[in-house]
Tab-separated table of C-alpha atoms in Angstrom:
chain	number	residue	atom	x	y	z
A	263	MET	CA	-7.258	-9.864	-15.943
A	264	GLU	CA	-9.306	-6.997	-14.487
A	265	THR	CA	-7.425	-5.020	-12.040
A	266	GLU	CA	-8.631	-2.911	-9.174
A	267	TYR	CA	-5.389	-1.941	-7.435
A	268	LYS	CA	-4.840	1.575	-6.329
A	269	ILE	CA	-1.606	3.433	-6.961
A	270	TRP	CA	-0.173	5.039	-3.686
A	271	ASP	CA	2.745	7.474	-4.591
A	272	PRO	CA	2.214	10.649	-2.390
A	273	SER	CA	4.736	13.252	-1.833
A	274	THR	CA	6.830	13.151	1.372
A	275	GLY	CA	5.243	15.976	2.925
A	276	ILE	CA	4.026	19.620	2.668
A	277	HIS	CA	6.581	21.908	1.056
A	278	LEU	CA	6.862	25.337	2.608
A	279	GLY	CA	9.744	26.926	0.730
A	280	PRO	CA	12.964	25.423	1.949
A	281	ILE	CA	11.125	23.587	4.624
A	282	THR	CA	9.341	20.314	4.207
A	283	LEU	CA	6.791	19.152	6.951
A	284	HIS	CA	6.854	15.326	6.620
A	285	TYR	CA	3.638	13.677	6.957
A	286	TYR	CA	5.008	11.168	9.293
A	287	SER	CA	6.197	13.885	11.707
A	288	LEU	CA	2.691	15.670	11.323
A	289	MET	CA	0.974	12.324	12.362
A	290	PHE	CA	3.169	12.160	15.426
A	291	ILE	CA	2.291	15.770	16.332
A	292	PHE	CA	-1.333	14.968	15.845
A	293	ALA	CA	-1.053	11.854	17.923
A	294	PHE	CA	0.544	13.668	20.951
A	295	GLY	CA	-1.800	16.743	20.476
A	296	LEU	CA	-4.846	14.721	20.492
A	297	GLY	CA	-3.545	12.663	23.239
A	298	TYR	CA	-2.958	15.623	25.376
A	299	ILE	CA	-6.630	16.902	24.807
A	300	LEU	CA	-8.001	13.467	25.536
A	301	MET	CA	-5.893	13.110	28.775
A	302	THR	CA	-7.012	16.709	29.790
A	303	ARG	CA	-10.711	15.569	29.426
A	304	MET	CA	-10.142	12.355	31.284
A	305	PHE	CA	-8.354	14.298	34.163
A	306	THR	CA	-11.457	16.549	34.321
A	307	ILE	CA	-13.872	13.798	34.356
A	308	ASP	CA	-11.858	12.030	37.093
A	309	HIS	CA	-11.398	15.273	39.246
A	310	VAL	CA	-7.642	15.246	39.012
A	311	ASN	CA	-5.675	18.478	39.167
A	312	GLN	CA	-4.545	19.596	35.658
A	313	LYS	CA	-0.883	20.422	37.129
A	314	TYR	CA	-0.183	16.713	36.580
A	315	LEU	CA	-0.709	16.768	32.875
A	316	GLU	CA	2.368	18.442	31.788
A	317	PRO	CA	4.842	16.073	33.537
A	318	LEU	CA	2.800	13.131	32.175
A	319	PHE	CA	3.195	14.648	28.651
A	320	THR	CA	6.877	15.078	29.005
A	321	TRP	CA	7.611	11.651	30.413
A	322	THR	CA	5.310	10.124	27.777
A	323	LEU	CA	7.094	11.897	24.954
A	324	ILE	CA	10.548	10.797	26.195
A	325	GLY	CA	9.605	7.272	26.701
A	326	THR	CA	7.793	7.010	23.278
A	327	ILE	CA	10.610	8.464	21.202
A	328	LEU	CA	13.630	6.882	23.074
A	329	GLY	CA	11.988	3.524	23.490
A	330	ALA	CA	10.599	3.211	19.995
A	331	ARG	CA	14.073	4.128	18.547
A	332	LEU	CA	15.979	1.755	20.777
A	333	GLY	CA	13.573	-1.046	20.220
A	334	HIS	CA	13.851	-0.747	16.480
A	335	VAL	CA	17.633	-0.877	16.601
A	336	ILE	CA	17.828	-3.631	19.093
A	337	PHE	CA	15.137	-5.873	17.434
A	338	TYR	CA	15.503	-4.965	13.766
A	339	GLN	CA	18.918	-3.203	13.117
A	340	PRO	CA	21.481	-3.962	15.782
A	341	GLU	CA	24.309	-3.497	13.451
A	342	LEU	CA	23.653	0.412	13.603
A	343	PHE	CA	25.344	0.554	17.084
A	344	LYS	CA	28.569	-0.162	15.299
A	345	GLN	CA	27.942	1.419	11.948
A	346	ASP	CA	26.564	4.721	13.133
A	347	PHE	CA	26.294	4.865	16.851
A	348	TRP	CA	24.940	8.510	17.127
A	349	SER	CA	22.118	7.971	14.711
A	350	VAL	CA	20.693	5.462	17.215
A	351	PHE	CA	19.980	8.339	19.696
A	352	LEU	CA	19.916	11.528	17.543
A	353	PRO	CA	17.790	12.492	14.463
A	354	ILE	CA	20.939	12.423	12.174
A	355	GLN	CA	23.176	10.188	10.326
A	356	THR	CA	26.972	10.713	10.411
A	357	LYS	CA	28.057	8.042	7.800
A	358	PRO	CA	28.840	8.060	4.890
A	359	GLU	CA	28.041	11.855	5.452
A	360	PHE	CA	26.295	13.957	7.948
A	361	LYS	CA	22.596	14.481	7.264
A	362	PHE	CA	19.441	15.527	9.317
A	363	THR	CA	17.099	12.573	8.879
A	364	GLY	CA	14.507	13.069	11.624
A	365	PHE	CA	13.603	10.261	13.881
A	366	SER	CA	12.937	7.133	11.706
A	367	GLY	CA	12.894	3.483	12.401
A	368	LEU	CA	10.738	3.256	15.463
A	369	ALA	CA	9.404	0.006	16.999
A	370	SER	CA	6.115	-0.098	18.937
A	371	HIS	CA	7.287	-2.849	21.336
A	372	GLY	CA	10.245	-0.751	22.435
A	373	ALA	CA	8.078	2.314	22.869
A	374	THR	CA	5.680	0.228	25.050
A	375	ILE	CA	8.465	-1.102	27.325
A	376	ALA	CA	9.859	2.492	27.841
A	377	LEU	CA	6.355	3.801	28.406
A	378	ILE	CA	5.729	1.357	31.176
A	379	LEU	CA	8.974	2.421	32.896
A	380	THR	CA	8.557	6.174	32.562
A	381	THR	CA	4.859	5.936	33.753
A	382	LEU	CA	6.007	4.017	36.735
A	383	TYR	CA	8.342	6.859	37.703
A	384	TYR	CA	5.495	9.434	37.062
A	385	SER	CA	2.959	7.337	39.045
A	386	TYR	CA	4.982	6.910	42.112
A	387	LYS	CA	7.055	10.108	42.322
A	388	ILE	CA	4.720	12.775	40.721
A	389	ILE	CA	0.895	11.988	40.729
A	390	LYS	CA	1.318	9.434	43.428
A	391	LYS	CA	-1.323	6.935	42.201
A	392	ASN	CA	-1.503	3.289	41.473
A	393	PRO	CA	0.466	2.999	38.100
A	394	PHE	CA	-2.563	1.025	36.598
A	395	TRP	CA	-4.836	3.989	37.116
A	396	VAL	CA	-2.576	5.909	34.726
A	397	TYR	CA	-1.995	2.973	32.324
A	398	ASP	CA	-5.801	2.551	32.075
A	399	ARG	CA	-6.130	6.129	30.753
A	400	LEU	CA	-2.981	5.967	28.759
A	401	GLY	CA	-3.947	2.943	27.014
A	402	ILE	CA	-7.041	4.785	25.588
A	403	VAL	CA	-4.886	7.522	24.385
A	404	VAL	CA	-2.115	5.182	22.887
A	405	ALA	CA	-4.712	3.273	20.841
A	406	LEU	CA	-5.643	6.481	18.937
A	407	GLY	CA	-2.123	7.623	18.718
A	408	GLY	CA	-1.115	4.146	17.245
A	409	ALA	CA	-3.629	4.756	14.395
A	410	PHE	CA	-1.929	8.213	13.530
A	411	VAL	CA	1.473	6.481	13.550
A	412	ARG	CA	0.321	3.885	11.082
A	413	MET	CA	-1.143	6.568	8.935
A	414	GLY	CA	2.335	8.046	9.008
A	415	ASN	CA	3.817	4.741	7.798
A	416	PHE	CA	1.221	4.684	5.034
A	417	PHE	CA	2.121	8.216	3.789
A	418	ASN	CA	5.857	7.019	3.917
A	419	SER	CA	4.814	3.866	1.915
A	420	GLU	CA	6.666	1.797	4.620
A	421	ILE	CA	5.670	-1.469	6.531
A	422	ILE	CA	3.832	-2.615	3.398
A	423	GLY	CA	2.063	-5.824	3.069
A	424	LYS	CA	2.876	-9.023	1.017
A	425	PRO	CA	1.816	-9.232	-2.637
A	426	VAL	CA	-1.851	-9.673	-3.366
A	427	ALA	CA	-3.865	-10.474	-6.485
A	428	PRO	CA	-4.332	-7.395	-8.673
A	429	ASN	CA	-8.157	-7.638	-8.664
A	430	SER	CA	-8.259	-7.735	-4.843
A	431	PRO	CA	-10.172	-4.862	-3.268
A	432	PHE	CA	-7.184	-4.512	-0.967
A	433	ALA	CA	-4.579	-4.223	-3.625
A	434	PHE	CA	-2.305	-1.171	-3.504
A	435	LEU	CA	0.827	-0.268	-5.595
A	436	PHE	CA	3.651	1.352	-3.630
A	437	PRO	CA	6.012	2.676	-6.351
A	438	GLN	CA	8.271	4.287	-3.692
A	439	MET	CA	9.326	0.809	-2.400
A	440	SER	CA	10.636	-0.306	-5.695
A	441	ASP	CA	14.324	0.224	-4.761
A	442	GLU	CA	13.745	-2.140	-1.730
A	443	TYR	CA	11.541	-4.779	-3.226
A	444	GLY	CA	12.332	-4.662	-6.892
A	445	ILE	CA	9.441	-4.469	-9.330
A	446	THR	CA	6.331	-2.902	-8.046
A	447	VAL	CA	3.356	-5.321	-7.435
A	448	PRO	CA	0.067	-5.029	-5.844
A	449	ARG	CA	0.269	-5.326	-1.993
A	450	TYR	CA	-1.807	-5.296	1.119
A	451	PRO	CA	-2.008	-1.853	2.696
A	452	THR	CA	-1.278	-3.372	6.063
A	453	GLN	CA	-0.634	0.033	7.629
A	454	LEU	CA	-4.349	0.792	6.980
A	455	PHE	CA	-5.375	-2.516	8.491
A	456	GLU	CA	-3.596	-1.692	11.703
A	457	ALA	CA	-4.735	1.875	11.827
A	458	ILE	CA	-8.441	0.931	11.510
A	459	GLY	CA	-8.058	-1.825	14.194
A	460	TYR	CA	-6.557	0.804	16.614
A	461	VAL	CA	-9.401	3.334	15.978
A	462	LEU	CA	-11.890	0.509	16.797
A	463	LEU	CA	-9.973	-0.280	19.846
A	464	PHE	CA	-9.932	3.376	20.898
A	465	ILE	CA	-13.751	3.546	20.438
A	466	LEU	CA	-14.175	0.481	22.583
A	467	LEU	CA	-11.961	1.568	25.375
A	468	TRP	CA	-13.559	5.131	25.485
A	469	VAL	CA	-17.003	3.600	25.629
A	470	LEU	CA	-16.044	1.302	28.425
A	471	TYR	CA	-14.342	4.204	30.232
A	472	ARG	CA	-17.300	6.563	30.035
A	473	LYS	CA	-20.234	4.065	30.212
A	474	THR	CA	-19.119	1.421	32.707
A	475	ASP	CA	-17.472	1.280	36.124
A	476	LYS	CA	-14.392	-0.712	34.693
A	477	LYS	CA	-12.197	2.428	35.237
A	478	TYR	CA	-12.524	1.755	39.055
A	479	GLN	CA	-11.244	-1.779	38.539
A	480	GLN	CA	-7.577	-0.511	38.129
A	481	GLY	CA	-5.741	-2.399	35.330
A	482	TRP	CA	-8.867	-3.891	33.643
A	483	LEU	CA	-8.972	-1.439	30.810
A	484	PHE	CA	-5.141	-1.578	30.366
A	485	GLY	CA	-5.102	-5.313	30.227
A	486	LEU	CA	-7.893	-5.417	27.608
A	487	PHE	CA	-5.860	-2.794	25.633
A	488	PHE	CA	-2.801	-4.986	25.737
A	489	ILE	CA	-4.736	-8.099	24.626
A	490	ILE	CA	-6.442	-6.516	21.701
A	491	LEU	CA	-3.744	-4.097	20.471
A	492	TRP	CA	-1.127	-6.834	20.321
A	493	ALA	CA	-3.673	-9.376	18.777
A	494	ILE	CA	-4.219	-6.876	15.993
A	495	ARG	CA	-0.414	-6.451	15.521
A	496	PHE	CA	0.093	-10.292	15.697
A	497	PHE	CA	-2.622	-11.157	12.997
A	498	VAL	CA	-1.604	-8.301	10.615
A	499	GLU	CA	1.930	-9.368	10.689
A	500	PHE	CA	0.926	-12.528	8.652
A	501	LEU	CA	0.241	-10.065	5.762
A	502	LYS	CA	3.458	-8.019	6.240
A	503	GLU	CA	6.731	-8.022	4.426
A	504	PRO	CA	9.797	-8.617	6.848
A	505	GLN	CA	11.054	-5.393	8.416
A	506	GLY	CA	14.842	-5.267	8.239
A	507	ASP	CA	16.695	-8.125	9.795
A	508	GLU	CA	14.246	-10.254	11.597
A	509	PHE	CA	16.128	-10.627	14.929
A	510	ILE	CA	13.802	-13.227	16.322
A	511	GLN	CA	12.017	-16.060	14.552
A	512	LEU	CA	10.142	-18.954	15.942
A	513	GLY	CA	7.863	-21.532	14.524
A	514	GLY	CA	7.165	-19.551	11.369
A	515	LEU	CA	6.392	-16.426	13.372
A	516	ASN	CA	8.395	-13.129	12.752
A	517	THR	CA	9.935	-10.724	15.292
A	518	GLY	CA	6.848	-8.600	15.721
A	519	GLN	CA	4.595	-11.641	16.382
A	520	VAL	CA	7.051	-13.274	18.871
A	521	LEU	CA	7.334	-10.016	20.728
A	522	SER	CA	3.581	-9.476	20.867
A	523	ILE	CA	2.823	-12.778	22.612
A	524	PRO	CA	4.247	-11.941	25.992
A	525	PHE	CA	2.312	-8.627	25.934
A	526	MET	CA	-0.910	-10.455	25.323
A	527	ILE	CA	-0.182	-12.852	28.128
A	528	ALA	CA	0.581	-9.916	30.423
A	529	GLY	CA	-2.679	-8.276	29.468
A	530	LEU	CA	-4.650	-11.424	30.532
A	531	ILE	CA	-2.738	-11.496	33.805
A	532	ILE	CA	-3.422	-7.813	34.531
A	533	MET	CA	-7.097	-8.191	33.738
A	534	LEU	CA	-7.433	-11.136	36.205
A	535	TYR	CA	-5.234	-9.255	38.889
A	536	SER	CA	-7.551	-6.202	38.356
A	537	LYS	CA	-10.371	-7.960	40.184
A	538	LYS	CA	-8.410	-7.473	43.466
A	539	ASN	CA	-7.648	-3.821	42.662
A	540	LYS	CA	-10.992	-2.025	42.838
A	541	ILE	CA	-11.295	1.487	44.286
A	542	ALA	CA	-14.371	3.543	45.221
A	543	PRO	CA	-15.257	6.581	42.973
A	544	GLU	CA	-14.360	8.889	45.847
A	545	ALA	CA	-10.755	7.444	45.893
A	546	ASP	CA	-10.297	8.532	42.202
A	547	LYS	CA	-9.957	12.243	42.832
A	548	THR	CA	-6.456	13.839	43.126
A	549	PHE	CA	-6.124	17.613	43.971
């Protein structure tokens, strides 16, 4: 049989003497760095004082890391609370021996919930705007950031897809996952599928933000972001291998899919609600 699969077996990062810059960490840095640049641009377009950027960045960073980590442990690895409690909150493991691991095992559903909560605080206590004004713009940034995170997963050869025919144009070999899945067979590069989907979502949201008046219909862009992002996640999950212990299973759907459904429904409700939440361009400025 003719084979077309690609062998994906990269190094873990860039080695600089005793220090290794892991690709996954670099992708997170790129995501937050570009996110900051994008948000700076949007604040300028909307005539919002740049002094509100730093607290937004801080609360976003806290919400993303803490929420993503807790989400992973709660939904996929709850036994870690008993086995190695401190590793839930810190980038270390203490059992069977102490080791610096960096933050690994992160769940986007947990990050989303935490971001919603931290942004609520930021909206009411700091920038004093309708939370959906912030969510609309944050959704654009998160869509692009999500693509970088999935590229980090790709470099780590994690969140891989189910087996696929060797002659499929989508077939990849992930030798680094042989310890977990046994013999190495061609699989779908589901990380790339999600990353591409998120980039396209980012482009769509950016065009709508810049070329239409939807940004004045507070919540509309965020609702659309929720629907499309979680739909991408929902459908790509059909091609993924299970991630750890599937805490929730329902009707043949895995944990990621079950958790995505409420977010898609919420997105639709938010879009409908946004029709009653329009503002005039003059009201969009904050000095």
